[in-house]
mmCIF file of N, CA, C and O in Angstrom:
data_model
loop_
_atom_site.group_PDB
_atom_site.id
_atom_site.type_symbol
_atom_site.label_atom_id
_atom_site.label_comp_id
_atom_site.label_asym_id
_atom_site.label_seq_id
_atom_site.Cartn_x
_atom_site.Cartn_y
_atom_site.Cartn_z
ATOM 1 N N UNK A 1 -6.942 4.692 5.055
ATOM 2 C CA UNK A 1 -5.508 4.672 5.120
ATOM 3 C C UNK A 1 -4.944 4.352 3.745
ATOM 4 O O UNK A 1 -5.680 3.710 2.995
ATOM 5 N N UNK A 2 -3.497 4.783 3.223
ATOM 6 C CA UNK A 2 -2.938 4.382 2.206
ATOM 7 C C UNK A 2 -2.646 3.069 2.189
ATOM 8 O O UNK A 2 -2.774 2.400 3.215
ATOM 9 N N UNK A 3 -2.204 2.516 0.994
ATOM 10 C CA UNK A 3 -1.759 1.660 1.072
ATOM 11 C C UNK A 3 0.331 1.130 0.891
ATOM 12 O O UNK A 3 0.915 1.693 -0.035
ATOM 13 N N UNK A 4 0.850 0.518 1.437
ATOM 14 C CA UNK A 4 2.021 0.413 0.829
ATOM 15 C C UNK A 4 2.662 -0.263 -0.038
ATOM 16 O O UNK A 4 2.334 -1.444 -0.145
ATOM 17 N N UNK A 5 3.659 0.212 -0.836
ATOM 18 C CA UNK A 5 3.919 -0.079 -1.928
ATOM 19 C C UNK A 5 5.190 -1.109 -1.272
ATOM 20 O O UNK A 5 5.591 -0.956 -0.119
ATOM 21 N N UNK A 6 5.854 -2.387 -2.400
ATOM 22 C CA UNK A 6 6.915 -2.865 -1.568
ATOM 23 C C UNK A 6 7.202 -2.921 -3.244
ATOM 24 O O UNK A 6 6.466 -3.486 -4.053
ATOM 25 N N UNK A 7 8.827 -1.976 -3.649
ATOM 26 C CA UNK A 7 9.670 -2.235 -4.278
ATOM 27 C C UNK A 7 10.489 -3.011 -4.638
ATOM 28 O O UNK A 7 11.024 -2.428 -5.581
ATOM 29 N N UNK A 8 11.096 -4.222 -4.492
ATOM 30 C CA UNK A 8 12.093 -4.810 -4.413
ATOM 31 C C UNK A 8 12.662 -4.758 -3.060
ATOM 32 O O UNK A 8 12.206 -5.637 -2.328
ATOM 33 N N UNK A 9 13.786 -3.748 -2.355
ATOM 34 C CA UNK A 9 14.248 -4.259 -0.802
ATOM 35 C C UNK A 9 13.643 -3.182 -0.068
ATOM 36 O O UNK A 9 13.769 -3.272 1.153
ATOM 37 N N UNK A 10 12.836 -1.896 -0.637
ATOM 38 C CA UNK A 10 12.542 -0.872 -0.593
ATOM 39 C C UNK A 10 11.363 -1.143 -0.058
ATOM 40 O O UNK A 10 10.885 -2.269 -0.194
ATOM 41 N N UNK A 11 10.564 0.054 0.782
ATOM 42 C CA UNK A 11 9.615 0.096 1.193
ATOM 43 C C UNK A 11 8.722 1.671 0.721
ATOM 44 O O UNK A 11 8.760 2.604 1.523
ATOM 45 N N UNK A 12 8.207 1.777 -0.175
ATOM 46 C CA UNK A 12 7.687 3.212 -0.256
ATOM 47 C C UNK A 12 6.194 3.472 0.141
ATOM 48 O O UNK A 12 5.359 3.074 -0.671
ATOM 49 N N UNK A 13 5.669 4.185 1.464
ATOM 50 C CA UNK A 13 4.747 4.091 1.984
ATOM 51 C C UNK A 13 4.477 5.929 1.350
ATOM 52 O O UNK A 13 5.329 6.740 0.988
ATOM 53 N N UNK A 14 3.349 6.035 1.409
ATOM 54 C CA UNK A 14 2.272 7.021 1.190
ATOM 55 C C UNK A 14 1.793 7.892 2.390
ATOM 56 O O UNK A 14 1.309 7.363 3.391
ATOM 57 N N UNK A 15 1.910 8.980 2.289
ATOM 58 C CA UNK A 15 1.060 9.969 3.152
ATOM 59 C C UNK A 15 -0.211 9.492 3.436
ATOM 60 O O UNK A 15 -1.110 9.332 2.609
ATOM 61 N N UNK A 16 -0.286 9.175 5.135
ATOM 62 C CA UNK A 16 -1.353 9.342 5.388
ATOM 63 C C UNK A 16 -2.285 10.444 5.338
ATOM 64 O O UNK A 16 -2.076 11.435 6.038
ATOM 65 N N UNK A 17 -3.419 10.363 4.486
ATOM 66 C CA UNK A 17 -4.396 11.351 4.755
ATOM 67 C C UNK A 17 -5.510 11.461 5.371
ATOM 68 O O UNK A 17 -6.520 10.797 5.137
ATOM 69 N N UNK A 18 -5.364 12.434 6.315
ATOM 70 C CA UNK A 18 -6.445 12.297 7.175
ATOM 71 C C UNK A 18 -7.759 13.477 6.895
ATOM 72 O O UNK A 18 -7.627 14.608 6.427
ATOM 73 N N UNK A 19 -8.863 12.891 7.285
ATOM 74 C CA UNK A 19 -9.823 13.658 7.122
ATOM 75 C C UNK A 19 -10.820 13.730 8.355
ATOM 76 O O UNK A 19 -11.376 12.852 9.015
ATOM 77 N N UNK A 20 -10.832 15.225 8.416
ATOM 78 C CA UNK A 20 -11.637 14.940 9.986
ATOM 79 C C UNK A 20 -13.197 14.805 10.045
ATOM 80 O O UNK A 20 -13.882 15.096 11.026
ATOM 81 N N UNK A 21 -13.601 14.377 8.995
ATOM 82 C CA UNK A 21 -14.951 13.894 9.012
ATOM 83 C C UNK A 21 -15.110 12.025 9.685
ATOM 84 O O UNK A 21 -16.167 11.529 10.076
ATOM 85 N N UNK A 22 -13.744 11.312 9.642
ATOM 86 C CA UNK A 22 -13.183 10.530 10.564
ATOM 87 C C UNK A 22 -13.637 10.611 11.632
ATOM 88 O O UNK A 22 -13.872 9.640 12.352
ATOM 89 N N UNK A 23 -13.794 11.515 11.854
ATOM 90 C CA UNK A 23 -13.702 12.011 13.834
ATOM 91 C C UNK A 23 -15.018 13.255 14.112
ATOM 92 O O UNK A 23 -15.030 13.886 15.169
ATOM 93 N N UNK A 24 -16.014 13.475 13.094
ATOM 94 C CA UNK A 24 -17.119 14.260 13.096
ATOM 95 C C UNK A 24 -17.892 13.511 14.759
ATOM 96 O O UNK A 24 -17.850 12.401 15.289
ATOM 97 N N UNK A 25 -18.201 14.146 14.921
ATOM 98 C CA UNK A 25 -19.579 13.780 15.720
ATOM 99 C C UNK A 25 -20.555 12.625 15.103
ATOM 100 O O UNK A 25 -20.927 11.701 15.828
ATOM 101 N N UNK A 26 -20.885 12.698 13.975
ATOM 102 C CA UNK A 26 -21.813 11.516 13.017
ATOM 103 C C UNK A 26 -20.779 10.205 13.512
ATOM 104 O O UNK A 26 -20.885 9.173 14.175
ATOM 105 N N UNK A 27 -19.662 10.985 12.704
ATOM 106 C CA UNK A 27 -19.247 9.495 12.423
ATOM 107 C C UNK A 27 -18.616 8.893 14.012
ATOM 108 O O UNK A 27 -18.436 7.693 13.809
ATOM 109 N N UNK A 28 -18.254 9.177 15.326
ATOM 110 C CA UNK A 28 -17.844 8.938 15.895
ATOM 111 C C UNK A 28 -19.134 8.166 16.899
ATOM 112 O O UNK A 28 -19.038 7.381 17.842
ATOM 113 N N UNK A 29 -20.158 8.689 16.323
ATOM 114 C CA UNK A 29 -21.373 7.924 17.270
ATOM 115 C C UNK A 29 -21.338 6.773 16.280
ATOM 116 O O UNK A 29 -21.414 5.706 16.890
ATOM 117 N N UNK A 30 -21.237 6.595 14.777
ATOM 118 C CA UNK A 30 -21.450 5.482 13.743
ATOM 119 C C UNK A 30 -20.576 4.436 14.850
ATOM 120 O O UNK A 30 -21.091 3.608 15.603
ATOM 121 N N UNK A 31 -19.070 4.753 14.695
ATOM 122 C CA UNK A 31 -18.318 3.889 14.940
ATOM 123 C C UNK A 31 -18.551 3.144 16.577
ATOM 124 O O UNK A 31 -18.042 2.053 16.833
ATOM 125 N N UNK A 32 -19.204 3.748 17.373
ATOM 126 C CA UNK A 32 -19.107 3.278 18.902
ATOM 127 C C UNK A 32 -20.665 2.885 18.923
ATOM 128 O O UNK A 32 -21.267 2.633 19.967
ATOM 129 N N UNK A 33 -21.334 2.859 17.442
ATOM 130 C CA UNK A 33 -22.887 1.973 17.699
ATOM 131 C C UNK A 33 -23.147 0.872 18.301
ATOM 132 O O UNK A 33 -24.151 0.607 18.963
ATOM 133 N N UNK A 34 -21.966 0.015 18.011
ATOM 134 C CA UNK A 34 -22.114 -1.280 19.047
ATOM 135 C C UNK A 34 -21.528 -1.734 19.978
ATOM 136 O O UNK A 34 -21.013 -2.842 20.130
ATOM 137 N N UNK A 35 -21.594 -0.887 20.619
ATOM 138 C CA UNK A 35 -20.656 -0.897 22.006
ATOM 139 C C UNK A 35 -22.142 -0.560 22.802
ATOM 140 O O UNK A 35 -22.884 0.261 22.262
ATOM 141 N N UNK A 36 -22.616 -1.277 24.238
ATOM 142 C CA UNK A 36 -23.477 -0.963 24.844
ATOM 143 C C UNK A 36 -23.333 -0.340 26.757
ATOM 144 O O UNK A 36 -24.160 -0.161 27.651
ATOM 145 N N UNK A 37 -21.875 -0.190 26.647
ATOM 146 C CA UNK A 37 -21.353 0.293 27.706
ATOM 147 C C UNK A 37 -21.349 1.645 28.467
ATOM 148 O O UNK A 37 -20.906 2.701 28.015
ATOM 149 N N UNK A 38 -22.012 1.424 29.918
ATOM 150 C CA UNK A 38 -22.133 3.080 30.500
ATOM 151 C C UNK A 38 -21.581 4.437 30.115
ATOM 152 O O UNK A 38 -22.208 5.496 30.121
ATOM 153 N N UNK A 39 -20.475 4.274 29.823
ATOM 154 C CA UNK A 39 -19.289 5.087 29.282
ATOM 155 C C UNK A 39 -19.659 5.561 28.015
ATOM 156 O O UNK A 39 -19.569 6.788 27.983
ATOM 157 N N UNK A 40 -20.086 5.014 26.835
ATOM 158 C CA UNK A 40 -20.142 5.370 25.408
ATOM 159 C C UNK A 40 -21.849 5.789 25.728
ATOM 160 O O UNK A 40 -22.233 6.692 24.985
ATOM 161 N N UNK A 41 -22.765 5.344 26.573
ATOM 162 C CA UNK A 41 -23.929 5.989 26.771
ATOM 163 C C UNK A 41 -23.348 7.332 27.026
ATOM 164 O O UNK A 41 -23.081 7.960 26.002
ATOM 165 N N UNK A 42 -23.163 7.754 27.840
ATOM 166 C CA UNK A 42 -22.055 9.169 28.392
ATOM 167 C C UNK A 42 -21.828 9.846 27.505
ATOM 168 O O UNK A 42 -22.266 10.979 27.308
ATOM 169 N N UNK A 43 -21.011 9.147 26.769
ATOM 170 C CA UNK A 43 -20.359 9.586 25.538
ATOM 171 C C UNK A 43 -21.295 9.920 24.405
ATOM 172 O O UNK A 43 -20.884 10.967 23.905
ATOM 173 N N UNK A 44 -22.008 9.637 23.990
ATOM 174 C CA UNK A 44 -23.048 9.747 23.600
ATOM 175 C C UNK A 44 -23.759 10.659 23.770
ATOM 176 O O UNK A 44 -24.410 10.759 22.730
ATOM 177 N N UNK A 45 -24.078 11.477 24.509
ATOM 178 C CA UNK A 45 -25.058 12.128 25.427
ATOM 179 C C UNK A 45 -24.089 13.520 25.454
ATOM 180 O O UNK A 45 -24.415 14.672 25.165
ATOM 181 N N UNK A 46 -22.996 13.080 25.831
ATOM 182 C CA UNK A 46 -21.844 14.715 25.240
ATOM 183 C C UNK A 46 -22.120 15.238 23.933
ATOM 184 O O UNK A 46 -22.628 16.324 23.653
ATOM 185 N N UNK A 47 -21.598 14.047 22.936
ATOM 186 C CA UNK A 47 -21.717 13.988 21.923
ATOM 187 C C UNK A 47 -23.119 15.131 21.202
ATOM 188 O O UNK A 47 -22.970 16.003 20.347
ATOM 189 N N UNK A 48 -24.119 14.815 21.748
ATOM 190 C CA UNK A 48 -25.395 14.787 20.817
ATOM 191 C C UNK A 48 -25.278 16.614 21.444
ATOM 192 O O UNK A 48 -25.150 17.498 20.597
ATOM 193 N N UNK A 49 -25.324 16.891 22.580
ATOM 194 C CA UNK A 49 -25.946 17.576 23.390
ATOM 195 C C UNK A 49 -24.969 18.938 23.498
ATOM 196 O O UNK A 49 -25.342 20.100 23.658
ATOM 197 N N UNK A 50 -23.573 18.416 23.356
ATOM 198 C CA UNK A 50 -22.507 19.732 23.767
ATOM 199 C C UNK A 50 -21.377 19.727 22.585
ATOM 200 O O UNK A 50 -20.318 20.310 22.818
ATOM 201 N N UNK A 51 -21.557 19.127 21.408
ATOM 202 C CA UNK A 51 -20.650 18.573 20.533
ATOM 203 C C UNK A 51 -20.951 19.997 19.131
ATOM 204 O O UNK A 51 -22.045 20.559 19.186
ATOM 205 N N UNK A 52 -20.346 20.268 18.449
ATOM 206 C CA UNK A 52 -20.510 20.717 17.039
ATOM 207 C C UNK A 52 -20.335 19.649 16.337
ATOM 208 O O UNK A 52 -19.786 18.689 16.878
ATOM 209 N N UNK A 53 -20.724 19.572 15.083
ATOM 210 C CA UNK A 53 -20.252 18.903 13.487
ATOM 211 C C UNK A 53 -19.283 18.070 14.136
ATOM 212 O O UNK A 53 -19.338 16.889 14.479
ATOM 213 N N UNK A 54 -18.249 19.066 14.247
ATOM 214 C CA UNK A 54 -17.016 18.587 14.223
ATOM 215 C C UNK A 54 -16.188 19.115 15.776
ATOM 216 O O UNK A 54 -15.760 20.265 15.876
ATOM 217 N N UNK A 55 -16.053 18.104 16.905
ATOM 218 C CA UNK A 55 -15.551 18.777 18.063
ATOM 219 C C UNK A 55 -14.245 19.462 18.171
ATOM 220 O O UNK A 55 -13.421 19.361 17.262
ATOM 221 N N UNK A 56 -14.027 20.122 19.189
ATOM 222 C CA UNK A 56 -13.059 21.109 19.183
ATOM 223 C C UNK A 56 -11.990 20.286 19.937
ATOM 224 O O UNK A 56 -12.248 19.087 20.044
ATOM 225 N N UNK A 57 -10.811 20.736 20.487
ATOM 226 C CA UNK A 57 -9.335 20.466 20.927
ATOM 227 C C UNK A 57 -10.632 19.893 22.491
ATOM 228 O O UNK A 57 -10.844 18.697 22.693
ATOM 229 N N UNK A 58 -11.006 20.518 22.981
ATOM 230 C CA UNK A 58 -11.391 20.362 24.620
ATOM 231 C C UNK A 58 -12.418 19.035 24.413
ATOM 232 O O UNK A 58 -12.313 17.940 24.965
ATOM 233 N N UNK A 59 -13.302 19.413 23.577
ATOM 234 C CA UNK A 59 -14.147 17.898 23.002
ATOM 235 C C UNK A 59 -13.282 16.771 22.994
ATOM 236 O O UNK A 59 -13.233 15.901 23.863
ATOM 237 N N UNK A 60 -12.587 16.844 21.933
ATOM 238 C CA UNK A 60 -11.926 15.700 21.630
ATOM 239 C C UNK A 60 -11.175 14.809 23.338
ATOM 240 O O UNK A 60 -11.214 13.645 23.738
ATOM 241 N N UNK A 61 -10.614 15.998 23.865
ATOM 242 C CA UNK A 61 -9.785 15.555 25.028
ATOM 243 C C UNK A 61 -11.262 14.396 26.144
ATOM 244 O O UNK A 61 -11.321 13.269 26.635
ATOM 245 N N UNK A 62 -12.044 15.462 26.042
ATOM 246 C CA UNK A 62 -12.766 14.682 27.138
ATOM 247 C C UNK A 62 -13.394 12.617 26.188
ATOM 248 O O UNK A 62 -13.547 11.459 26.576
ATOM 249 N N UNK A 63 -13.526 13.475 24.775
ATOM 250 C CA UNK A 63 -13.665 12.223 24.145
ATOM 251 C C UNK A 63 -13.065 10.909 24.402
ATOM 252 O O UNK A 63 -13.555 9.836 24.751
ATOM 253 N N UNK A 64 -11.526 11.396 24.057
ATOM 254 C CA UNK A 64 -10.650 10.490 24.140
ATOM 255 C C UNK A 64 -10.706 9.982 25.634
ATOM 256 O O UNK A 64 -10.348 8.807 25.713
ATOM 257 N N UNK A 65 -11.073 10.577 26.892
ATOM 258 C CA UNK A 65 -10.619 10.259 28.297
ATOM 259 C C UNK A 65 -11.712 9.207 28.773
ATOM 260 O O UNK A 65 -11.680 8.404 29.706
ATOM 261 N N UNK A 66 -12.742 9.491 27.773
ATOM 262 C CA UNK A 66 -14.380 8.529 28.123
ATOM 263 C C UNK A 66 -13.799 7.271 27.288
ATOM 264 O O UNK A 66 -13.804 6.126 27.741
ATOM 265 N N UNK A 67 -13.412 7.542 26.303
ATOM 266 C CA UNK A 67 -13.083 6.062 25.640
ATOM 267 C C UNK A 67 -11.486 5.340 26.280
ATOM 268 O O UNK A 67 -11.258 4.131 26.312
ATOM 269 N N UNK A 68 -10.704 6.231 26.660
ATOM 270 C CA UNK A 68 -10.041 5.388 27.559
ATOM 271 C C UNK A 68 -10.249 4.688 28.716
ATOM 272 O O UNK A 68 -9.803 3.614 29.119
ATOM 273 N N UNK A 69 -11.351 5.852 29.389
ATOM 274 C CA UNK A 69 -11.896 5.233 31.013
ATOM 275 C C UNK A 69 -12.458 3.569 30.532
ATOM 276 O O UNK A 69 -12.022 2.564 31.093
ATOM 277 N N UNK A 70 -13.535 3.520 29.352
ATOM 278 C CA UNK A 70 -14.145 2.676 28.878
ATOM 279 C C UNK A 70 -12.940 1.051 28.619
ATOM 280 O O UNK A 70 -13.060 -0.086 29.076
ATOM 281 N N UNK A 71 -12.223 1.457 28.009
ATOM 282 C CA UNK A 71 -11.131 0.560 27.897
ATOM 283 C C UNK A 71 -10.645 0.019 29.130
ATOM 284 O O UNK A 71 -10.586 -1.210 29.175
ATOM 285 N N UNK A 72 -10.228 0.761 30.292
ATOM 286 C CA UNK A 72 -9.909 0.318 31.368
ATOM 287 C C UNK A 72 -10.421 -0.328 31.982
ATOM 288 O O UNK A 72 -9.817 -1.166 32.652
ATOM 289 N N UNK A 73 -11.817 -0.195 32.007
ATOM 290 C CA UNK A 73 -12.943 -1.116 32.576
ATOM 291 C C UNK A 73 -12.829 -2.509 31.874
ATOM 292 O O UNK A 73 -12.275 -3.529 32.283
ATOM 293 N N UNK A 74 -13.622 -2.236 30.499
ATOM 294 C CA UNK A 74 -13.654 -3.437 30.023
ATOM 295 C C UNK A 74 -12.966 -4.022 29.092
ATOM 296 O O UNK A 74 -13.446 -4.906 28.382
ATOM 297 N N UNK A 75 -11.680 -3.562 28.987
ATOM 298 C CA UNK A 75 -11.094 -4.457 27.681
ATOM 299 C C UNK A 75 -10.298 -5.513 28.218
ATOM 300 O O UNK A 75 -9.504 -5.569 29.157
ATOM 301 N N UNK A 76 -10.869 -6.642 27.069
ATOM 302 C CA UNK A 76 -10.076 -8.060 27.314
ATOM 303 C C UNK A 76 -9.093 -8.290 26.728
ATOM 304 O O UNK A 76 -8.306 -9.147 27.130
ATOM 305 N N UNK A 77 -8.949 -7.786 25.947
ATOM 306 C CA UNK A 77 -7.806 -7.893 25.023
ATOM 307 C C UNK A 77 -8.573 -8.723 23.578
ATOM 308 O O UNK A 77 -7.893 -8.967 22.581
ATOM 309 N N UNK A 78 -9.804 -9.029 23.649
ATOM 310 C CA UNK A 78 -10.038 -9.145 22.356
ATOM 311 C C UNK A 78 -10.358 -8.013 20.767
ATOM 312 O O UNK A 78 -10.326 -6.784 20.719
ATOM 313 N N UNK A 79 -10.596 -8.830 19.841
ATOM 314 C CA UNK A 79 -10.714 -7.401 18.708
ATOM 315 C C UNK A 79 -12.052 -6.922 18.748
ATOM 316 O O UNK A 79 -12.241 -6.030 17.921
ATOM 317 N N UNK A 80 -13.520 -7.366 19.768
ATOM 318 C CA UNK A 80 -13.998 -6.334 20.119
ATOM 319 C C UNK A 80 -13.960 -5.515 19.882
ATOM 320 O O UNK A 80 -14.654 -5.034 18.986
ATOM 321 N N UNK A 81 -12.810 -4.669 20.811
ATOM 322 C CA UNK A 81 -12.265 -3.634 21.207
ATOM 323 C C UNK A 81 -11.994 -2.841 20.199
ATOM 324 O O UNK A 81 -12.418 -1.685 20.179
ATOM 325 N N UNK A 82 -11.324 -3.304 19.320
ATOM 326 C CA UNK A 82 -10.716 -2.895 18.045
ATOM 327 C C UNK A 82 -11.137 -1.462 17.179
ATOM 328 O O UNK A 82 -10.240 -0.720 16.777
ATOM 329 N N UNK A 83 -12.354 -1.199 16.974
ATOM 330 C CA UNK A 83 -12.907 0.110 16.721
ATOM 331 C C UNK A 83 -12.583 1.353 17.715
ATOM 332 O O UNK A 83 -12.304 2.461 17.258
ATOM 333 N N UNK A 84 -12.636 1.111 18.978
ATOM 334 C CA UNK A 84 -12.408 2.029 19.952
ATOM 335 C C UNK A 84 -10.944 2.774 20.004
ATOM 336 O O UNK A 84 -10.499 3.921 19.959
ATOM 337 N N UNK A 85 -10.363 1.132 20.155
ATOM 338 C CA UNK A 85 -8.704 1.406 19.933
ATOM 339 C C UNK A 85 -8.381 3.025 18.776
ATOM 340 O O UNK A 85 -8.102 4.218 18.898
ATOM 341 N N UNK A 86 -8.710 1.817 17.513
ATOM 342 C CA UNK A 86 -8.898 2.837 16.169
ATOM 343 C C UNK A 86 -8.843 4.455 16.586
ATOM 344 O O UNK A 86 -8.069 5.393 16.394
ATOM 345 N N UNK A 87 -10.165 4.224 17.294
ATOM 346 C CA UNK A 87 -10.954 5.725 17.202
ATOM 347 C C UNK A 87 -9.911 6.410 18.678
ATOM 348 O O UNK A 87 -9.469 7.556 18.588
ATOM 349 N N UNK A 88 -9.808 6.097 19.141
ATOM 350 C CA UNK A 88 -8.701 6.978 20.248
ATOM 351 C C UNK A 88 -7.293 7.327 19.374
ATOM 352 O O UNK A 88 -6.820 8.462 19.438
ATOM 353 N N UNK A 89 -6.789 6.491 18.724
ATOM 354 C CA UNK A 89 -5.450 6.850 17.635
ATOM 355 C C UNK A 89 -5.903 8.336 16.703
ATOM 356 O O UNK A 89 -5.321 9.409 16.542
ATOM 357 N N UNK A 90 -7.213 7.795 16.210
ATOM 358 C CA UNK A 90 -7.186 9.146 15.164
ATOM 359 C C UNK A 90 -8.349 10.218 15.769
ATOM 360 O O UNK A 90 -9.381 10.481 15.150
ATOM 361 N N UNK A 91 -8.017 10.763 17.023
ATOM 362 C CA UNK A 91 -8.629 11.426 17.919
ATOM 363 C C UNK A 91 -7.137 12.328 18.575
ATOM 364 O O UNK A 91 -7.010 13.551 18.522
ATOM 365 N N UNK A 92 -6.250 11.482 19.095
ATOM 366 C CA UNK A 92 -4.958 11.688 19.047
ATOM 367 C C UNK A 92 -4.221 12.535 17.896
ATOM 368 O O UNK A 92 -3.456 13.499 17.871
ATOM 369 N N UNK A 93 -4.972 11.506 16.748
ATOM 370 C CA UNK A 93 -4.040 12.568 15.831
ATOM 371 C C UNK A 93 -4.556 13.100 15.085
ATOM 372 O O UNK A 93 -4.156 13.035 13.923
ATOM 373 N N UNK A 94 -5.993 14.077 15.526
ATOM 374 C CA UNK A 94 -6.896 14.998 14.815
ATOM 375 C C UNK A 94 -6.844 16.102 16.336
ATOM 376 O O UNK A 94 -7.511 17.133 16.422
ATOM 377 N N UNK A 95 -6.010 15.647 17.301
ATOM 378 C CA UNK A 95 -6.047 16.602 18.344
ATOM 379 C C UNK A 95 -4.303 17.178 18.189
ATOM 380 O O UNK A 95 -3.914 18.206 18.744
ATOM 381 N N UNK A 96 -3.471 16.349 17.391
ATOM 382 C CA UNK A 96 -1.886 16.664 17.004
ATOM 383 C C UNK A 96 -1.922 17.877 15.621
ATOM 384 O O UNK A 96 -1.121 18.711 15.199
ATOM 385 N N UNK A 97 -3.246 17.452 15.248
ATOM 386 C CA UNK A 97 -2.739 18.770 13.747
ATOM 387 C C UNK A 97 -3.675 20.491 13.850
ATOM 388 O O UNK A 97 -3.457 21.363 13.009
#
């Protein structure tokens, strides 16, 4: 992510740039490595087995729906969670461009 700049009363923030190697297949198993939950096994197993490089609009959807189901189950509201969160936002918005 960029970072923001603070001017004086001004706020000048930076284009986010996104890169969808973010959201590759590699990196999306990197990020859910320590998570040991039925769901990201699942996920996982899509991933390896029915996934390209880089998943498509229909990938991503079912992606995002395994890591939400996952959330519903078990999130406490701690930062745990916090990677998953992450990774559903820029899944969202690698499925928006």
């Amino acid at each position: 992510m960029k970072k923001v700049s603070k001017t004086d009363d001004s706020v000048m923030m930076t284009p986010f740039e996104f890169d969808d190697q973010m959201v590759s297949r590699d990196a999306i198993v990197d990020r859910l490595r320590k998570y040991g939950f039925i769901e990201i096994a699942t996920l996982n197993h899509f991933l390896y087995f029915f996934c390209g490089i880089v998943p498509d609009r229909a990938s991503y959807l079912y992606i995002k729906e395994k890591l939400q189901e996952c959330l519903d189950i078990h999130n406490n509201g701690s930062d745990y969670f916090l990677e998953i969160h992450r990774l559903v936002q820029d899944i969202d918005y690698a499925m928006s461009i």
